[in-house]
N, CA, C and O of each residue as an XYZ file, in Angstrom:
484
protein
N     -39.136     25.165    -42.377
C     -38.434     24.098    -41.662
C     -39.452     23.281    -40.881
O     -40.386     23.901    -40.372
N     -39.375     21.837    -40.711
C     -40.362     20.962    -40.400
C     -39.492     20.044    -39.610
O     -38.405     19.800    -40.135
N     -39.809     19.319    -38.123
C     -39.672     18.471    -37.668
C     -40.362     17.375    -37.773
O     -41.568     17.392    -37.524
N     -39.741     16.269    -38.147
C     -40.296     14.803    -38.204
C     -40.195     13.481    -37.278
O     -39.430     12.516    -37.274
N     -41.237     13.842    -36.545
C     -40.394     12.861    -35.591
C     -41.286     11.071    -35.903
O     -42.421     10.750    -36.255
N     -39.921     10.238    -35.506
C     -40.759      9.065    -35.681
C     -40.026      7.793    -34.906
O     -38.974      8.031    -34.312
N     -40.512      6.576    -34.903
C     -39.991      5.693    -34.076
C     -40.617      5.255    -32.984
O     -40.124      4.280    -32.416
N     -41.685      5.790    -32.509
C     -42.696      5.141    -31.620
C     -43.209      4.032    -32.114
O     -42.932      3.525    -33.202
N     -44.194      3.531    -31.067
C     -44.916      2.424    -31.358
C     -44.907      1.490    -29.989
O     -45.089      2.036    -28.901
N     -44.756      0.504    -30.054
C     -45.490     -0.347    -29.291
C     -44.466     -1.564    -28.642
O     -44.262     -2.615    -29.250
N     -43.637     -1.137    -26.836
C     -42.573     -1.962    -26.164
C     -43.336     -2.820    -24.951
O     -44.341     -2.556    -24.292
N     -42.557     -3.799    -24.941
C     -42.919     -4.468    -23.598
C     -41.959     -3.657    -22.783
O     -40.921     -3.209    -23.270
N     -42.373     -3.445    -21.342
C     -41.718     -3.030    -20.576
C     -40.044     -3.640    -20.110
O     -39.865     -4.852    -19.990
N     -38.845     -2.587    -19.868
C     -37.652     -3.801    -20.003
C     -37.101     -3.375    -21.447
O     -35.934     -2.985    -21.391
N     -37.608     -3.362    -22.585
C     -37.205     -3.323    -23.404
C     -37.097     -1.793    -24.036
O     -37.663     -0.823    -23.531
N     -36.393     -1.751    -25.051
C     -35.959     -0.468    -25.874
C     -36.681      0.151    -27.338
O     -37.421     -0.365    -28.176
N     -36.259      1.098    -27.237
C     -36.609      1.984    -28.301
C     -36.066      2.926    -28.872
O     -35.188      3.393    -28.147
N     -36.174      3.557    -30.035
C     -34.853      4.921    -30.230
C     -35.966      5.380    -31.498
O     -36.405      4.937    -32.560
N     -36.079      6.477    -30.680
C     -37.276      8.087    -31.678
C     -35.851      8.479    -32.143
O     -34.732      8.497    -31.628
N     -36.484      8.834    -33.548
C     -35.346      9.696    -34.367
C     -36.459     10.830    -34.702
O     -37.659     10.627    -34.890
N     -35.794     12.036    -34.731
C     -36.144     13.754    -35.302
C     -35.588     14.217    -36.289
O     -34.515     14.765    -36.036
N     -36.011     14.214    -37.703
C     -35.329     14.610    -38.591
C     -35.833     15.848    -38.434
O     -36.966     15.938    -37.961
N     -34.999     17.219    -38.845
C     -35.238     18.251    -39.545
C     -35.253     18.653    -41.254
O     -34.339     18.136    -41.896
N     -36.226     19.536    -42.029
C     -35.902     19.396    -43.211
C     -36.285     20.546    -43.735
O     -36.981     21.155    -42.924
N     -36.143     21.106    -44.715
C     -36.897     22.371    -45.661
C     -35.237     23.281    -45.572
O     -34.219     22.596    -45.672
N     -35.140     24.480    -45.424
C     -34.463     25.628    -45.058
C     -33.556     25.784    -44.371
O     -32.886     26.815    -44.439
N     -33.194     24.457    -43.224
C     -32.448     24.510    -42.110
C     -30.927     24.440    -42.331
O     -30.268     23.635    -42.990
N     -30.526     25.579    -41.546
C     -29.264     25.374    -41.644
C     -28.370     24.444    -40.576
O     -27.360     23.762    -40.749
N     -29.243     24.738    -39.321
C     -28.590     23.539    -38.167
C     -29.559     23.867    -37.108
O     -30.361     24.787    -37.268
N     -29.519     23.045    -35.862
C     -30.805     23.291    -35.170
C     -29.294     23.440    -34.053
O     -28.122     23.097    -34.209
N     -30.060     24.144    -32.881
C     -29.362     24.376    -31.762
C     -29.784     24.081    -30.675
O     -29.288     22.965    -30.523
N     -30.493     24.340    -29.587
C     -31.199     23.390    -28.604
C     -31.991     22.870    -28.723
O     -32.964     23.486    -29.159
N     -32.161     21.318    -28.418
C     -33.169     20.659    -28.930
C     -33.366     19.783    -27.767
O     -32.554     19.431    -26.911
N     -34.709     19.482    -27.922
C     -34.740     18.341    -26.836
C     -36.462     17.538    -26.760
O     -37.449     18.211    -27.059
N     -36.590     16.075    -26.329
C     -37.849     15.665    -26.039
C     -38.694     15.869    -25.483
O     -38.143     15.817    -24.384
N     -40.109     16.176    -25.167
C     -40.581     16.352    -24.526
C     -41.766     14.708    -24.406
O     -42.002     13.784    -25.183
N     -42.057     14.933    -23.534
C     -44.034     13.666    -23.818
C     -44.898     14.365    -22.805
O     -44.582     14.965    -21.778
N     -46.411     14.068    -23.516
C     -47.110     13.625    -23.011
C     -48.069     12.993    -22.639
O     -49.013     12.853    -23.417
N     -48.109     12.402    -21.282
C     -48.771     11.248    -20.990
C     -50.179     11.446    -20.699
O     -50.503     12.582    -20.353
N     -51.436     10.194    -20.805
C     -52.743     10.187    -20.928
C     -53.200     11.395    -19.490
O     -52.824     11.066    -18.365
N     -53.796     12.394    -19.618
C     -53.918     13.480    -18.405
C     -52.615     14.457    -17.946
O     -52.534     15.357    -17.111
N     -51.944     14.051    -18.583
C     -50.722     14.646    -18.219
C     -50.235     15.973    -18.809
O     -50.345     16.107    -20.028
N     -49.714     16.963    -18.089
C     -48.752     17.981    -19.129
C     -47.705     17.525    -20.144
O     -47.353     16.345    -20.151
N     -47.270     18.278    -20.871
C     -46.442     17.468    -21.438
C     -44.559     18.163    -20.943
O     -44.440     19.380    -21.086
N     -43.696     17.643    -20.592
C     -43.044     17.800    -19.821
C     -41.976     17.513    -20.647
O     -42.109     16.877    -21.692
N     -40.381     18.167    -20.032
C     -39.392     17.781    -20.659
C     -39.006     16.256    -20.114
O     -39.459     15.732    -19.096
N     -38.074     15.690    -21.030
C     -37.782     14.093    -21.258
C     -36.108     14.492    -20.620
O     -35.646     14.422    -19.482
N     -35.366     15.027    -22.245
C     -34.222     15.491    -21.992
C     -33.809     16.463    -23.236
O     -34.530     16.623    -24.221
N     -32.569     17.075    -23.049
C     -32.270     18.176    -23.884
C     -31.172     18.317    -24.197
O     -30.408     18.156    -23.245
N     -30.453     18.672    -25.591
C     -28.851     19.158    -25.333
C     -28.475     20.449    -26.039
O     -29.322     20.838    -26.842
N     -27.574     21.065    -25.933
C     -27.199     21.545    -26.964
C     -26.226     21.258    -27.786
O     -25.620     20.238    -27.458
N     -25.626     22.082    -29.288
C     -24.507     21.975    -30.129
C     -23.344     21.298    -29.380
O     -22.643     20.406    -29.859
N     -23.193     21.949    -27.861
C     -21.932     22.247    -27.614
C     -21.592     20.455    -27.091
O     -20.458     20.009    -26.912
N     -23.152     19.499    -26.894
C     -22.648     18.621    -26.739
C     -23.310     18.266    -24.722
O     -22.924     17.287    -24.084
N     -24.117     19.141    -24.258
C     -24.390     19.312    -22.823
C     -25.599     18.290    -23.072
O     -25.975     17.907    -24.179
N     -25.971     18.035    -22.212
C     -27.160     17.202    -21.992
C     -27.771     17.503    -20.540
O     -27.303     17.944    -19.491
N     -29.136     17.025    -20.994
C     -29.848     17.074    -19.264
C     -30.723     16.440    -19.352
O     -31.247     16.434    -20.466
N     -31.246     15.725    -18.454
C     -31.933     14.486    -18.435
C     -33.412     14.670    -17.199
O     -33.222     15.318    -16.170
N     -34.251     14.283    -17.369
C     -35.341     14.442    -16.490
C     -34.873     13.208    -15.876
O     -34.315     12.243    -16.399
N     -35.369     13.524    -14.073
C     -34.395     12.148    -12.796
C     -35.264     10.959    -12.979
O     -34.974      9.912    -12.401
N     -36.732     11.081    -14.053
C     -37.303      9.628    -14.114
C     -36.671      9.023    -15.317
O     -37.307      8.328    -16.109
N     -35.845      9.205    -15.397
C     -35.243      8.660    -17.277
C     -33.558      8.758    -17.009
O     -32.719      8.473    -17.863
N     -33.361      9.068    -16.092
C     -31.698      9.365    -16.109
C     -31.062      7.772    -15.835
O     -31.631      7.088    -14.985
N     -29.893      7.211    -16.562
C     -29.524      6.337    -16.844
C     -29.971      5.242    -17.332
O     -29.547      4.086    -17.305
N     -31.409      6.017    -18.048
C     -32.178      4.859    -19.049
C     -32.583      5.421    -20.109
O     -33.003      4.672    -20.991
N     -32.584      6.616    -20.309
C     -32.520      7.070    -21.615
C     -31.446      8.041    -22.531
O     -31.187      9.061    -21.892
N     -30.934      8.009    -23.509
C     -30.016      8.588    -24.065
C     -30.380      9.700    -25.162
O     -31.292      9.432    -25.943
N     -29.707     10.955    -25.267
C     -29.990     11.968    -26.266
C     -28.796     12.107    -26.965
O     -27.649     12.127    -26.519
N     -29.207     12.205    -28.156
C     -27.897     12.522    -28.914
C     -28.776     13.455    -30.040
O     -29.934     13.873    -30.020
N     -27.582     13.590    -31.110
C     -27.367     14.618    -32.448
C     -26.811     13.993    -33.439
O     -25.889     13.241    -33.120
N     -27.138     14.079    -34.803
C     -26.044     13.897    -35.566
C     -25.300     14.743    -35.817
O     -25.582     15.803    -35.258
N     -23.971     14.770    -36.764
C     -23.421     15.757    -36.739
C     -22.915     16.925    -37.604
O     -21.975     17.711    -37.716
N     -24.131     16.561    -38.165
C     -24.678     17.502    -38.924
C     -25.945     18.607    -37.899
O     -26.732     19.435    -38.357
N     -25.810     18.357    -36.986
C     -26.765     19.148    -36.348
C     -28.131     19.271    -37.203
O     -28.648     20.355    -37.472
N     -28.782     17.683    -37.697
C     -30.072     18.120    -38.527
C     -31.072     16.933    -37.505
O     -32.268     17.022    -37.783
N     -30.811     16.078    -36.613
C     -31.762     15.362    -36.299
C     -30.709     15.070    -35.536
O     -29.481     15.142    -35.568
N     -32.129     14.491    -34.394
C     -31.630     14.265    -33.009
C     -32.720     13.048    -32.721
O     -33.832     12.960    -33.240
N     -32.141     12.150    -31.787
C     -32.661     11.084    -31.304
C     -32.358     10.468    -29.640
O     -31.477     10.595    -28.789
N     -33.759      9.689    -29.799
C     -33.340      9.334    -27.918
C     -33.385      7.828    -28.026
O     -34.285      7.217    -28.602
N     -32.639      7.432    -27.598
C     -32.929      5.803    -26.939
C     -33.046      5.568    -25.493
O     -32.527      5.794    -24.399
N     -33.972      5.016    -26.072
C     -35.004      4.314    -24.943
C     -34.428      3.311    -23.842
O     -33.491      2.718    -24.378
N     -34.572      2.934    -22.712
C     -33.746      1.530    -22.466
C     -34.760      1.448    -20.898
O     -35.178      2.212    -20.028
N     -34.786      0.347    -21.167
C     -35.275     -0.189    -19.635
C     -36.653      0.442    -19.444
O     -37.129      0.832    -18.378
N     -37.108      0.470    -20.427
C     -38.529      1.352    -20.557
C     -39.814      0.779    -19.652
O     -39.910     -0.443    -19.769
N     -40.685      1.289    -18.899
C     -41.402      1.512    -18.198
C     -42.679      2.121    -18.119
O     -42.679      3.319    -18.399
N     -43.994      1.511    -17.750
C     -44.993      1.951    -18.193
C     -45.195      3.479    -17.947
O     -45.902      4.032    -18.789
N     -44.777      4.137    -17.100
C     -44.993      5.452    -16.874
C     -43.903      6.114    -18.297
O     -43.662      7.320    -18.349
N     -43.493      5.397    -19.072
C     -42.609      6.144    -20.532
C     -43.656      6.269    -21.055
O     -43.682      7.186    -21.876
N     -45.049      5.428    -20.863
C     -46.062      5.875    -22.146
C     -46.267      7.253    -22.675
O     -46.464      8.161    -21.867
N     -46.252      7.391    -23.398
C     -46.688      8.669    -24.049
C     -46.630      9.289    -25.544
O     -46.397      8.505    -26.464
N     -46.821     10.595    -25.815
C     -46.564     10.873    -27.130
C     -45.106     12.179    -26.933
O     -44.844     13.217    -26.325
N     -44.492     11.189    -27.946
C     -43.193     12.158    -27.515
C     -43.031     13.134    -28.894
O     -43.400     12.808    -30.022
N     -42.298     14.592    -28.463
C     -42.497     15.333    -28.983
C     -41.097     15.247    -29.259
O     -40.402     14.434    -28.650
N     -40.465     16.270    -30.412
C     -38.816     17.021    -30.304
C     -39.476     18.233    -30.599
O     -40.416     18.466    -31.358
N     -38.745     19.031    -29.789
C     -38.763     20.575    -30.111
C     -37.293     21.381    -30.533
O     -36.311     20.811    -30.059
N     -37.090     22.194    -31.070
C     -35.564     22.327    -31.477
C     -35.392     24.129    -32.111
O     -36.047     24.653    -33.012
N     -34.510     24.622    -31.434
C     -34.409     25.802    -31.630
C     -33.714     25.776    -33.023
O     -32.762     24.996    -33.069
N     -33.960     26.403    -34.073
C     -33.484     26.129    -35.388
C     -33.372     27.364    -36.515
O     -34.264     28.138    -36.862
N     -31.787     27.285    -37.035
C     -31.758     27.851    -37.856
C     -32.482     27.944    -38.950
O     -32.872     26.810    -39.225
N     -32.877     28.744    -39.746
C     -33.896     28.959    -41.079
C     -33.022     29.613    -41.724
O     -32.688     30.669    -41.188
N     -32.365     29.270    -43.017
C     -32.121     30.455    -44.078
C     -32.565     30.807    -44.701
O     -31.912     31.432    -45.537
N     -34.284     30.719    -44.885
C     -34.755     31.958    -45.665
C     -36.002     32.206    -44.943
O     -36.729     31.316    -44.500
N     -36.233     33.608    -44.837
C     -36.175     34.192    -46.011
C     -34.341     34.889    -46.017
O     -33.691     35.071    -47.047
N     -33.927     35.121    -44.827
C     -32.683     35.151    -44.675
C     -32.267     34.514    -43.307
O     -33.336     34.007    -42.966
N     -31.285     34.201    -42.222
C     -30.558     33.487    -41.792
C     -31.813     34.159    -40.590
O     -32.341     35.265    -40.476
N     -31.914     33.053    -39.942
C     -32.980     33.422    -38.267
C     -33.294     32.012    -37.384
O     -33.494     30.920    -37.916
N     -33.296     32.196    -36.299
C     -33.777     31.277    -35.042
C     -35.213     31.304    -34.872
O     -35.946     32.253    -34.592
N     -35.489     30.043    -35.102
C     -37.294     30.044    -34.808
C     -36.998     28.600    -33.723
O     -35.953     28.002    -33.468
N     -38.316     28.402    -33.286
C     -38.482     27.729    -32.079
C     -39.393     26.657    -32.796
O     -40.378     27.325    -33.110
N     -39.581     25.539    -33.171
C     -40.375     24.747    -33.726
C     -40.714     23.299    -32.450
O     -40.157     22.944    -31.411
N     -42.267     22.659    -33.474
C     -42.050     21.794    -32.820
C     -42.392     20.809    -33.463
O     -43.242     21.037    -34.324
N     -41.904     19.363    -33.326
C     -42.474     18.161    -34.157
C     -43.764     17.756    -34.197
O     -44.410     18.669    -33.683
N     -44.680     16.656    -34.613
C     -45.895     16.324    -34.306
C     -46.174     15.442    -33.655
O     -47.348     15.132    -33.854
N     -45.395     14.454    -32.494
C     -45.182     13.356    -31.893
C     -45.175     12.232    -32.588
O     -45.572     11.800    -33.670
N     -44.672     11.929    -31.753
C     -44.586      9.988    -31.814
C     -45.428      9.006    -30.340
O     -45.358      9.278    -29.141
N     -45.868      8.323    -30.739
C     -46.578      7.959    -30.087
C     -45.881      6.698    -29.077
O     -45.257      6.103    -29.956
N     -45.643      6.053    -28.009
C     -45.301      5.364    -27.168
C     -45.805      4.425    -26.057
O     -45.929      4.691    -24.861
N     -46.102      3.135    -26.775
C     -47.252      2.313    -25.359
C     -46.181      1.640    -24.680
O     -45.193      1.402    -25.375
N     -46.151      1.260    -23.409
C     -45.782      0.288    -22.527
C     -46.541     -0.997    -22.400
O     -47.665     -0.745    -21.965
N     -46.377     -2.182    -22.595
C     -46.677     -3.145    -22.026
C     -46.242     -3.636    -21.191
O     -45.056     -3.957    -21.274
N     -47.028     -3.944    -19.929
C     -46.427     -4.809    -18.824
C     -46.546     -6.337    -18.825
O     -46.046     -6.996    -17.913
């Protein structure tokens, strides 16, 4: 099972964006999942997160400017961006707790390879 994440690139500040995370290979559905970035010197830190059931949580520098969702197929998950801000720069990750059915049915912890994210002011 492989995460793909993509949709970065290059915003003026103010403006939007939306990373999509596909999952693919073996998966039967992913279960907590969520963004992470990180920025030039920085750790890389949670963004936001949800689970199946539909919960969300949001880091307080992104709350009411960025959105997490799922499809519903539980195979990819995406964030939109909004009102974006030079401190959004970064390389954003998805990480996603995920079913595997083979070699038989199991939870592994994966992670994508980022997407990358500039701000212009």
């Amino acid at each position: 099972v492989q995460l793909q994440a993509s949709g970065g690139g290059s915003v003026q500040a103010g403006g939007s964006l939306r990373l999509s995370c596909v999952a693919s290979g073996t998966l039967l559905r992913m279960n907590y999942a969520g963004w992470y970035r990180q920025g030039p010197g920085n750790r890389r830190e949670l963004v936001a997160d949800t689970t199946p059931g539909g919960a969300t949580n949001y880091a307080d520098s992104v709350k009411g400017r960025f959105t997490i969702s799922r499809n519903s197929a539980n195979t990819a998950l995406y964030l939109d961006m909004g009102a974006v801000k030079p401190d959004d720069a970064g390389v954003y990750y998805c990480n996603a707790d995920v079913v595997d059915s083979w070699p038989k049915p199991r939870q592994i912890n994966i992670w994508g390879r980022g997407t990358l994210v500039t701000v212009s002011s």
